[in-house]
PDB file of C-alpha atoms in Angstrom:
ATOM      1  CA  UNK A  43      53.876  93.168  97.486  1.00 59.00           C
ATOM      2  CA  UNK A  44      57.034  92.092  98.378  1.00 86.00           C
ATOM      3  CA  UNK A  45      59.364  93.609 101.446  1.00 95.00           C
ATOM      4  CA  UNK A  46      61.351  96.083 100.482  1.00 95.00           C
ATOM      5  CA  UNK A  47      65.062  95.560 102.111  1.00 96.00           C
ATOM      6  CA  UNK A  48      66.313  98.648 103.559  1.00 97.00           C
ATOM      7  CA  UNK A  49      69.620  98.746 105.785  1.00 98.00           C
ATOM      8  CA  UNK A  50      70.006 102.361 107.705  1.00 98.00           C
ATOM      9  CA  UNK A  51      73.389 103.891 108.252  1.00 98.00           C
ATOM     10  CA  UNK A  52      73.377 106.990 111.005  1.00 97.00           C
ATOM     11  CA  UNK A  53      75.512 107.821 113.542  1.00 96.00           C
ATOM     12  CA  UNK A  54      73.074 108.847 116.057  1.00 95.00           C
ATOM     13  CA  UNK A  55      71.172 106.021 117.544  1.00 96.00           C
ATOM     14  CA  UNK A  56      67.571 107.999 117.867  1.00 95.00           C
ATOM     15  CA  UNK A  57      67.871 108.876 114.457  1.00 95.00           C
ATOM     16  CA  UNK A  58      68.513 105.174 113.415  1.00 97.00           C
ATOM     17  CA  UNK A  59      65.173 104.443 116.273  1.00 97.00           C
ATOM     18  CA  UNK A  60      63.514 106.851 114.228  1.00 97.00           C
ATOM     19  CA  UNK A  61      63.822 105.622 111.070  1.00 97.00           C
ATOM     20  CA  UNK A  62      62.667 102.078 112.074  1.00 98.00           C
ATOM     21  CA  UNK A  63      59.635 103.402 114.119  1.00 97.00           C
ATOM     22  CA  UNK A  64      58.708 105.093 110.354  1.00 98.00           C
ATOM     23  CA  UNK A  65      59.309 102.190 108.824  1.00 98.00           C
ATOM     24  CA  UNK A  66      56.969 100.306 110.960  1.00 97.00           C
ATOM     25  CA  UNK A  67      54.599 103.154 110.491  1.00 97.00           C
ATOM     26  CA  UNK A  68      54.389 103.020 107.023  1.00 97.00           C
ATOM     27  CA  UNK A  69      54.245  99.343 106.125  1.00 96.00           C
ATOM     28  CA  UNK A  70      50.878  98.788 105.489  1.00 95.00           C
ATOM     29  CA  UNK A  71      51.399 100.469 102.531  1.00 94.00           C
ATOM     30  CA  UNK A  72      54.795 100.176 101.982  1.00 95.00           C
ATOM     31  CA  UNK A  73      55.869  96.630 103.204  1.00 96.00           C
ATOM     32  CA  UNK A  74      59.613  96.984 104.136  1.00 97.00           C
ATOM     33  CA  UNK A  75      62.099  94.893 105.512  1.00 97.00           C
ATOM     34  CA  UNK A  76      65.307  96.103 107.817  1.00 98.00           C
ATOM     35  CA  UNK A  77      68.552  94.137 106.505  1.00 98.00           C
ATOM     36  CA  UNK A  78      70.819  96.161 108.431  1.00 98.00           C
ATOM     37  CA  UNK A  79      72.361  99.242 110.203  1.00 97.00           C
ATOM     38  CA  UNK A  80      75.689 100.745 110.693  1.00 98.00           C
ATOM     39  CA  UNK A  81      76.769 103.704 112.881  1.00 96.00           C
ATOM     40  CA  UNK A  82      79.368 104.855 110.756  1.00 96.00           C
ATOM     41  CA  UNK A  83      80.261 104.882 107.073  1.00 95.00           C
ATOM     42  CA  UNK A  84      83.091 102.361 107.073  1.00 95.00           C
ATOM     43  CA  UNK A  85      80.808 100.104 109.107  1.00 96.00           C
ATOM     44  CA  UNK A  86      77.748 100.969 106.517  1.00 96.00           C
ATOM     45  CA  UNK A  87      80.588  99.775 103.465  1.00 95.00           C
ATOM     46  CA  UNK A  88      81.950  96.550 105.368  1.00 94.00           C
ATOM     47  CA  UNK A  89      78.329  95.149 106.211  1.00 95.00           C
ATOM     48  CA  UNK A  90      76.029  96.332 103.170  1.00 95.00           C
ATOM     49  CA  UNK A  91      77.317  94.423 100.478  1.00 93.00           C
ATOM     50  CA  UNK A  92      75.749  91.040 101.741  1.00 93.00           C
ATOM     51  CA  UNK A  93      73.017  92.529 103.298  1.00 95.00           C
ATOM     52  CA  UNK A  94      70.986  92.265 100.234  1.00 93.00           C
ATOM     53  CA  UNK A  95      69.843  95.762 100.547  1.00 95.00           C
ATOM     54  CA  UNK A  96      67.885  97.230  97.854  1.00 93.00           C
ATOM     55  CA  UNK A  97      67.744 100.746  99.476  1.00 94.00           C
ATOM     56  CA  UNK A  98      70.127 102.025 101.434  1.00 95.00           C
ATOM     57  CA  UNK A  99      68.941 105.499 103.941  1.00 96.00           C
ATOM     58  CA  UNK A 100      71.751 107.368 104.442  1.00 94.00           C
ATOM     59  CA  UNK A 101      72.903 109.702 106.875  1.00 93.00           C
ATOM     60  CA  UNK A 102      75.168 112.840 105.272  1.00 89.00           C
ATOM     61  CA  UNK A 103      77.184 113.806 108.290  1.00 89.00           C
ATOM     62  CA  UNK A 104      78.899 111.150 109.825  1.00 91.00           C
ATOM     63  CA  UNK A 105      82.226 111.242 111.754  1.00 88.00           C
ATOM     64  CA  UNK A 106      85.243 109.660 110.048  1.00 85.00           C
ATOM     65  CA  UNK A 107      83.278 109.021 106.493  1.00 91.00           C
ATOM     66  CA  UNK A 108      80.515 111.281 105.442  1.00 89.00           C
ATOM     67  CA  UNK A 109      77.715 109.832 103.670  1.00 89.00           C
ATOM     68  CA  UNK A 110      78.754 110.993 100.150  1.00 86.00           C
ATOM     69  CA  UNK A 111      81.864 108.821 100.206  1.00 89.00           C
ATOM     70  CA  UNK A 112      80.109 106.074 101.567  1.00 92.00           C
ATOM     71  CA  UNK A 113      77.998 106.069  98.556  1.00 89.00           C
ATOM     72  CA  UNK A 114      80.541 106.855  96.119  1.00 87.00           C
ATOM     73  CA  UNK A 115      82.584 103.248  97.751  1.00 90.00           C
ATOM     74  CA  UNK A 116      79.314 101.819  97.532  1.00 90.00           C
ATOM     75  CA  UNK A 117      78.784 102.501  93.667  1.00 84.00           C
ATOM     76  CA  UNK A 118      81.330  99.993  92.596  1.00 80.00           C
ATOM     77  CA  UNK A 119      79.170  96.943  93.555  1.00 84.00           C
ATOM     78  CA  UNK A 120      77.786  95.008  91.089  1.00 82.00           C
ATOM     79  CA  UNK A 121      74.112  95.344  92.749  1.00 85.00           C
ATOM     80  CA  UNK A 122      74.490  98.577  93.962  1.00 87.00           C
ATOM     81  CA  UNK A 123      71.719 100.296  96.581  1.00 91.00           C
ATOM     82  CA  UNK A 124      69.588 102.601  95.603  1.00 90.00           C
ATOM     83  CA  UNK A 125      70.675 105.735  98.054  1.00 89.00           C
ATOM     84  CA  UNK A 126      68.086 108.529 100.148  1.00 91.00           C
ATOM     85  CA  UNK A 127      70.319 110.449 101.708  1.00 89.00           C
ATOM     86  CA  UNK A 128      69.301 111.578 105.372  1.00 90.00           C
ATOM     87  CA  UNK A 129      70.431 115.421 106.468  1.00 86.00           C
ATOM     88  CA  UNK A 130      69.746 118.612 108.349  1.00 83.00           C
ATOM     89  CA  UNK A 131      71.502 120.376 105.761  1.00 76.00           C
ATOM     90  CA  UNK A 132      70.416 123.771 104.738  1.00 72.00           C
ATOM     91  CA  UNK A 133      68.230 124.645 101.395  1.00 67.00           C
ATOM     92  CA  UNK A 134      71.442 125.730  99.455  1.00 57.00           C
ATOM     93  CA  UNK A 135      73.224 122.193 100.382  1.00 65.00           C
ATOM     94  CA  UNK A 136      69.770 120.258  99.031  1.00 66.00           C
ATOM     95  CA  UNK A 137      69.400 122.126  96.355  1.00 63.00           C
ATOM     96  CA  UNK A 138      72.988 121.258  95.196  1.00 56.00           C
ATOM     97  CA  UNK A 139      71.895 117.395  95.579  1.00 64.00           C
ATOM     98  CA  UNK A 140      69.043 117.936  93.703  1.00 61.00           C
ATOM     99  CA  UNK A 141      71.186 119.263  90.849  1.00 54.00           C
ATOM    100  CA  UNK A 142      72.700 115.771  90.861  1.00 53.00           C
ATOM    101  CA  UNK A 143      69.512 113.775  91.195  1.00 49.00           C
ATOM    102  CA  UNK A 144      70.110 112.618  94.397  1.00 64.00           C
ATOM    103  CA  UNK A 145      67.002 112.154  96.386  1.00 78.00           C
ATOM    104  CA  UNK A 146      67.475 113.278  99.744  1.00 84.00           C
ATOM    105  CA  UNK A 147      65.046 113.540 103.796  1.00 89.00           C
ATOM    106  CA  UNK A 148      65.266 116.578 105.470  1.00 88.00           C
ATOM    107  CA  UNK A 149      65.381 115.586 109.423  1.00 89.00           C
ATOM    108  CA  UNK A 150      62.939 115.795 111.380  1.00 91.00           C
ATOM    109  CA  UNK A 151      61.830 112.406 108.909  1.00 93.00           C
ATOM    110  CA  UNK A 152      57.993 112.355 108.114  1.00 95.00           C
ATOM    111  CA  UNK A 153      56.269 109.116 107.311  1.00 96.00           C
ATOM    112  CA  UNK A 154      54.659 110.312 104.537  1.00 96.00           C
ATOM    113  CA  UNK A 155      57.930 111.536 102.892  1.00 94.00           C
ATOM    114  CA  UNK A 156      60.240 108.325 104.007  1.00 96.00           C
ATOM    115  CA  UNK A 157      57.406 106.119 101.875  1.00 96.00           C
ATOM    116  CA  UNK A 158      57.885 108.865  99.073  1.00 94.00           C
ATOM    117  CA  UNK A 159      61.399 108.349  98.683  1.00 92.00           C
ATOM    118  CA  UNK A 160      61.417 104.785  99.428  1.00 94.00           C
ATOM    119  CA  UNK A 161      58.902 104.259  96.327  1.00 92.00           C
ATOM    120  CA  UNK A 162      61.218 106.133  94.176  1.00 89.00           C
ATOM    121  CA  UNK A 163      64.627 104.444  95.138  1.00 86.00           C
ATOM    122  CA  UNK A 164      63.067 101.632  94.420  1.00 83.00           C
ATOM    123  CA  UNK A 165      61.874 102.536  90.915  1.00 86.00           C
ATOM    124  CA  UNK A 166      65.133 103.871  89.821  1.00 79.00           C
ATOM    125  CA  UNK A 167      69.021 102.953  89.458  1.00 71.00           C
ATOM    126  CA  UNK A 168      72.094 103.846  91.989  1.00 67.00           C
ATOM    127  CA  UNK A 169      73.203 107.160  91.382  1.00 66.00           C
ATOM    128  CA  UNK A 170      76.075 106.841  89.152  1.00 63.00           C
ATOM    129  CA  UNK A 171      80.043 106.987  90.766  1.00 66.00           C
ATOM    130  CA  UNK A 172      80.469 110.383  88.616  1.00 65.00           C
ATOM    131  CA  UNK A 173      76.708 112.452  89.602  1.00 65.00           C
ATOM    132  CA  UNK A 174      78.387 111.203  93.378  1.00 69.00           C
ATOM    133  CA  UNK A 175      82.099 112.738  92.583  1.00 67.00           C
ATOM    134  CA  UNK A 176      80.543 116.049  91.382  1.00 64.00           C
ATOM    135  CA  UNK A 177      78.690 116.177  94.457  1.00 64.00           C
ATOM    136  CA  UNK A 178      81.231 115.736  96.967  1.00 65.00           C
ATOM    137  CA  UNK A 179      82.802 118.543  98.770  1.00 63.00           C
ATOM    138  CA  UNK A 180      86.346 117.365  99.427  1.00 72.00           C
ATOM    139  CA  UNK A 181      88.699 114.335  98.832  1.00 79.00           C
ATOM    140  CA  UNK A 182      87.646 110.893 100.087  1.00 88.00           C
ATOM    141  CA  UNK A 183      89.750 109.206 103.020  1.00 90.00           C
ATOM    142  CA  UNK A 184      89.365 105.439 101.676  1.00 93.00           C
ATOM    143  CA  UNK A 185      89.374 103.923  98.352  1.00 92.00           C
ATOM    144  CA  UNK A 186      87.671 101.158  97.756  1.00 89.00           C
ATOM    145  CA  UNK A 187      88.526  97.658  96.475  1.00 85.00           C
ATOM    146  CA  UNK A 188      85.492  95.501  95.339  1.00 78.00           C
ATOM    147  CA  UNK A 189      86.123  91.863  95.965  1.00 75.00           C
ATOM    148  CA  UNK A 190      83.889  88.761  95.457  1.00 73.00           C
ATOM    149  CA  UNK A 191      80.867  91.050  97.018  1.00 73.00           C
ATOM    150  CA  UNK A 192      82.314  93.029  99.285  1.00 82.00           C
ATOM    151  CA  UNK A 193      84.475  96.170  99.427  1.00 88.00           C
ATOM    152  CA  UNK A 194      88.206  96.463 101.075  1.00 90.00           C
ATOM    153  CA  UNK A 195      88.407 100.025 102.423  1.00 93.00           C
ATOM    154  CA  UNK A 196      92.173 101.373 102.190  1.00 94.00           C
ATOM    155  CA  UNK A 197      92.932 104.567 103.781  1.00 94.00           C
ATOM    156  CA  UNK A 198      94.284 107.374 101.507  1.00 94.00           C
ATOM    157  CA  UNK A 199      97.108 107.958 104.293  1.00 94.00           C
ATOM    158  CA  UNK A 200      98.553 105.044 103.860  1.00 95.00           C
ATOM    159  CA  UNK A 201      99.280 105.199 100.401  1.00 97.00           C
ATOM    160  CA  UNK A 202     102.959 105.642  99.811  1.00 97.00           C
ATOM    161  CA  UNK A 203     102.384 106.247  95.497  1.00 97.00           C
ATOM    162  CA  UNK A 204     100.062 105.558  92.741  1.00 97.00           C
ATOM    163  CA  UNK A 205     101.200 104.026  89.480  1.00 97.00           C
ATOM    164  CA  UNK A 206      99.642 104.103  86.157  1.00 96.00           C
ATOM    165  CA  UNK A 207      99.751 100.913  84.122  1.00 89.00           C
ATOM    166  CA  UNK A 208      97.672 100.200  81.193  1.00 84.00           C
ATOM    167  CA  UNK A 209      93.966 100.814  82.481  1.00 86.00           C
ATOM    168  CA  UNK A 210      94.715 100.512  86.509  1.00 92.00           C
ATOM    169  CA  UNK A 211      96.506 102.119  88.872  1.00 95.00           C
ATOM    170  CA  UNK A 212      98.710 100.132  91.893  1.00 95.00           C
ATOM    171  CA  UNK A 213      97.710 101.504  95.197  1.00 95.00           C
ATOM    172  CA  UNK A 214     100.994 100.970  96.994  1.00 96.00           C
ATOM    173  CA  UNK A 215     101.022 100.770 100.784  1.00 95.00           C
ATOM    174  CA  UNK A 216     103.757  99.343 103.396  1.00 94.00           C
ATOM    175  CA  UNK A 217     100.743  96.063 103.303  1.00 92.00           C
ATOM    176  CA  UNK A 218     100.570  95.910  99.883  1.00 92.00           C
ATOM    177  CA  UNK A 219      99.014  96.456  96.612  1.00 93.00           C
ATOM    178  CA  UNK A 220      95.443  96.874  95.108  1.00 92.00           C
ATOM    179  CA  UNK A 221      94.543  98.035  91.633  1.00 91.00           C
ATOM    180  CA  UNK A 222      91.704 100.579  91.054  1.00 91.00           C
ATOM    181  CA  UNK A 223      90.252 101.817  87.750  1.00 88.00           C
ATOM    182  CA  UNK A 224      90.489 105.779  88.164  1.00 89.00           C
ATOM    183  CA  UNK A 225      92.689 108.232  85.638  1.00 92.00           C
ATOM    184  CA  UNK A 226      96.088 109.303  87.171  1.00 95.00           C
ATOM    185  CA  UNK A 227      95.356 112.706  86.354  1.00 95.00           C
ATOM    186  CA  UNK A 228      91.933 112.380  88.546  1.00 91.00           C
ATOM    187  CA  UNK A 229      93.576 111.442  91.717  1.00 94.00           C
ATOM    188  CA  UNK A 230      96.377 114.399  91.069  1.00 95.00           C
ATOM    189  CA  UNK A 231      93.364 116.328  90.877  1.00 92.00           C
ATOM    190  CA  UNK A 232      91.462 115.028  94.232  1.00 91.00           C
ATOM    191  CA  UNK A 233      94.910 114.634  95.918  1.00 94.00           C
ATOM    192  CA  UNK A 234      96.817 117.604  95.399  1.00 91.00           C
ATOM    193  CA  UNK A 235      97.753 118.476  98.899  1.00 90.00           C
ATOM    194  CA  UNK A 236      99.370 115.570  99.806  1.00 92.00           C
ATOM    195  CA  UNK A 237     100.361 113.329  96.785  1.00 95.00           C
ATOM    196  CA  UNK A 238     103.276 115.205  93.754  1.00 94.00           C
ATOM    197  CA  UNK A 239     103.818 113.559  90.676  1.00 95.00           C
ATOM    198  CA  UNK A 240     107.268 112.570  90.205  1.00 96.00           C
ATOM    199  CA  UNK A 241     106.869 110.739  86.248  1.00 95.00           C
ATOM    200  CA  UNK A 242     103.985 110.765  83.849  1.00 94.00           C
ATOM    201  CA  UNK A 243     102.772 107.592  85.329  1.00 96.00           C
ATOM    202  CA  UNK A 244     103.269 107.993  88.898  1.00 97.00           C
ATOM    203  CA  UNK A 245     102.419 110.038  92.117  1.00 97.00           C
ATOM    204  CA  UNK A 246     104.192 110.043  95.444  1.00 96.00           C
ATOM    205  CA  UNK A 247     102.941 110.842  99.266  1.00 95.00           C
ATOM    206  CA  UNK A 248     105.200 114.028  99.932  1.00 92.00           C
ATOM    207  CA  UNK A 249     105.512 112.568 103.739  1.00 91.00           C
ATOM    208  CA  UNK A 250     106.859 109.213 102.015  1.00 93.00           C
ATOM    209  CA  UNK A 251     109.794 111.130 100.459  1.00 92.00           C
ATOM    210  CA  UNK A 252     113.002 110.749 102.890  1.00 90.00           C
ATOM    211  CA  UNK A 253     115.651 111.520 100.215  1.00 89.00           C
ATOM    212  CA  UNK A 254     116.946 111.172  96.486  1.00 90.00           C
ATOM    213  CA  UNK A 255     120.063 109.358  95.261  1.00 90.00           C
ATOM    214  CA  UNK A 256     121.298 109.791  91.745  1.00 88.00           C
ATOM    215  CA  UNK A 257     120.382 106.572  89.181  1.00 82.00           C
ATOM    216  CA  UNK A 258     122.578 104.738  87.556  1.00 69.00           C
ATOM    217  CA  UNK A 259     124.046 106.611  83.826  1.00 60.00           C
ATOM    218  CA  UNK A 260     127.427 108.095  82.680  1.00 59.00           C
ATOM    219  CA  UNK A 261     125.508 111.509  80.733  1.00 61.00           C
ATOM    220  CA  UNK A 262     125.999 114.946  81.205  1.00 64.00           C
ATOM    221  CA  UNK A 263     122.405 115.481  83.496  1.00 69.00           C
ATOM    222  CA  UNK A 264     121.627 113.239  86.444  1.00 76.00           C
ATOM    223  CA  UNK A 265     119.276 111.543  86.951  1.00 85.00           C
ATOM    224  CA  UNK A 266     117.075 110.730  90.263  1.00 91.00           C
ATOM    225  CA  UNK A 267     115.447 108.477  92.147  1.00 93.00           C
ATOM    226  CA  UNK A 268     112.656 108.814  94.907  1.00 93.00           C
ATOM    227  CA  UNK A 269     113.967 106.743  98.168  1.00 93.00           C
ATOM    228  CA  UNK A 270     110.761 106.254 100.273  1.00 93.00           C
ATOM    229  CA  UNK A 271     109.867 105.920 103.498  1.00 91.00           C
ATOM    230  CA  UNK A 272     108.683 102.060 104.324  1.00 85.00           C
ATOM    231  CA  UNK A 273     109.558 100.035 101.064  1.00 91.00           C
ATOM    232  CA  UNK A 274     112.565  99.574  99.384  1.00 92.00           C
ATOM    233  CA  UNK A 275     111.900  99.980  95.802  1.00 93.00           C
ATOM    234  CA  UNK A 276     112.992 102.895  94.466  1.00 93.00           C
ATOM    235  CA  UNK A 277     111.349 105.045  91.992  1.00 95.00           C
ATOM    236  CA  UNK A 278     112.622 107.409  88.649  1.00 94.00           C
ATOM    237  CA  UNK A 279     112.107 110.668  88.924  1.00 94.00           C
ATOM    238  CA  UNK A 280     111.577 112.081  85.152  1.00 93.00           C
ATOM    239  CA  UNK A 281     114.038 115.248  83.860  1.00 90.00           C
ATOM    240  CA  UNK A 282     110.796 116.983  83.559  1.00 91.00           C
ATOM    241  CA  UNK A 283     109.543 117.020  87.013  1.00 93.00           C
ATOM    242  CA  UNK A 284     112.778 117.054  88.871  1.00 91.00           C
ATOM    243  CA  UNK A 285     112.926 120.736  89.241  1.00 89.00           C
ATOM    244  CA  UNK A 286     109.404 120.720  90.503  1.00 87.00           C
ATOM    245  CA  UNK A 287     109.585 117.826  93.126  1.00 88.00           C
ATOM    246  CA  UNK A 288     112.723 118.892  93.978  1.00 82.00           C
ATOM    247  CA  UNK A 289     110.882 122.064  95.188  1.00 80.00           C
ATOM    248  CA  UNK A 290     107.922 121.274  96.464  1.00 70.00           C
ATOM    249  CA  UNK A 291     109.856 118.371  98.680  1.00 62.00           C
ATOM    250  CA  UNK A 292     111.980 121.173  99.738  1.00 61.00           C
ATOM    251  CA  UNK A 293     109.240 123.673 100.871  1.00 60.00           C
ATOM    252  CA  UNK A 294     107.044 120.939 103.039  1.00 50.00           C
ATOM    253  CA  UNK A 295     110.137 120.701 105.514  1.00 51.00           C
ATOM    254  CA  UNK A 296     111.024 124.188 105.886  1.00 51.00           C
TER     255      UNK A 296
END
């Protein structure tokens, strides 16, 4: 049989010990093979991609990037992990991954149940990006860019708007731009707090905003543009949701 490649991603350094000493434990039966750890979830999505890991165990509380984001960046690779999830969640929590066919160690970590799950990761396909969105609890911090094998992390706070063209969206940041494949209407969704649509096809960081100044036309009713805070482009505000960012603008600096 050959070694199974397993990379480990926990924040605590006894559980990560832990894990190994199983693994060790276990191998007679279960030959495995240690391509990796990480003690943090952007450190678990910069180094996995070319570890070659086939199985990825996976700590759930981690500071900075919890282990359900991690694994929702992580779903984007072509050769995607197969994911246990490590926790000392509560019944209610597991049963909730359970409903979305997550397979999941309760800590303390017995041998017997680490070569369990390990058998069955390796029998079955990533969980899917959308069983990993349903089970998340809140919105992500990073999105995720998959290039040539490996992912480019951008954090949500720096993103100044989103812009819907064709089947992407522009990630715009003071850096940049990167394209993602998610619905406009999604990210509205995940990013209400923070982000307002401003046009059918485009969302804005409320903290961007620093003013308007009326666009170019000789009709009756104005019209707007969004002057943001870092780049100089300037974006249209539609008729429709002037009144509305107008407000909202106007209410986050009172």
């Amino acid at each position: 049989m050959s070694a199974l490649a397993v990379f480990i991603a926990d924040d605590e350094e006894p559980a990560r010990e832990r894990l190994k000493e199983l693994l060790a434990d276990i191998a007679p039966e279960l030959p495995t093979r240690l391509v990796g750890e990480a003690r943090n979830g952007v450190e678990a999505v910069e180094r996995l991609p070319a570890s070659g890991a086939r199985v990825l165990l996976l700590d759930i509380e981690m500071p900075g990037m919890g282990g359900l984001e991690v694994a929702r960046h992580l779903a984007a690779l072509p050769e995607a992990p197969a994911i246990v999830f490590v926790t000392a969640h509560d019944r209610h929590a597991v049963e909730a991954f359970e409903l979305n066919a997550l397979d999941y160690l309760m800590k303390p970590v017995r041998a017997a149940r680490l070569a369990a799950a390990l058998r069955k990761a390796a029998a079955t396909r990533a969980p899917a990006r959308e069983r990993l969105e349903r089970a998340a609890s809140g919105a992500r911090q990073y999105f995720s860019v998959a290039e040539r094998n490996r992912i480019v992390l951008v954090p949500v706070r720096e993103v100044i708007y989103f812009k819907a063209e064709l089947k992407y969206v522009t990630l715009r940041t003071r850096a940049g731009e990167h394209l993602i494949e998610e619905p406009l209407v999604a990210l509205e969704r995940e990013f209400a707090e923070h982000y307002v649509r401003i046009h059918r096809n485009c969302l804005v960081a409320r903290a961007a905003v620093r003013s308007f100044e009326r666009a170019g036309g000789g009709d009756d009713e104005p019209r707007w543009n969004v002057v943001l805070d870092g780049i100089a482009e300037r974006l249209p505000v539609s008729r429709r949701q002037w009144p509305v960012v107008k407000e909202l603008v106007t209410e986050g600096r009172e």
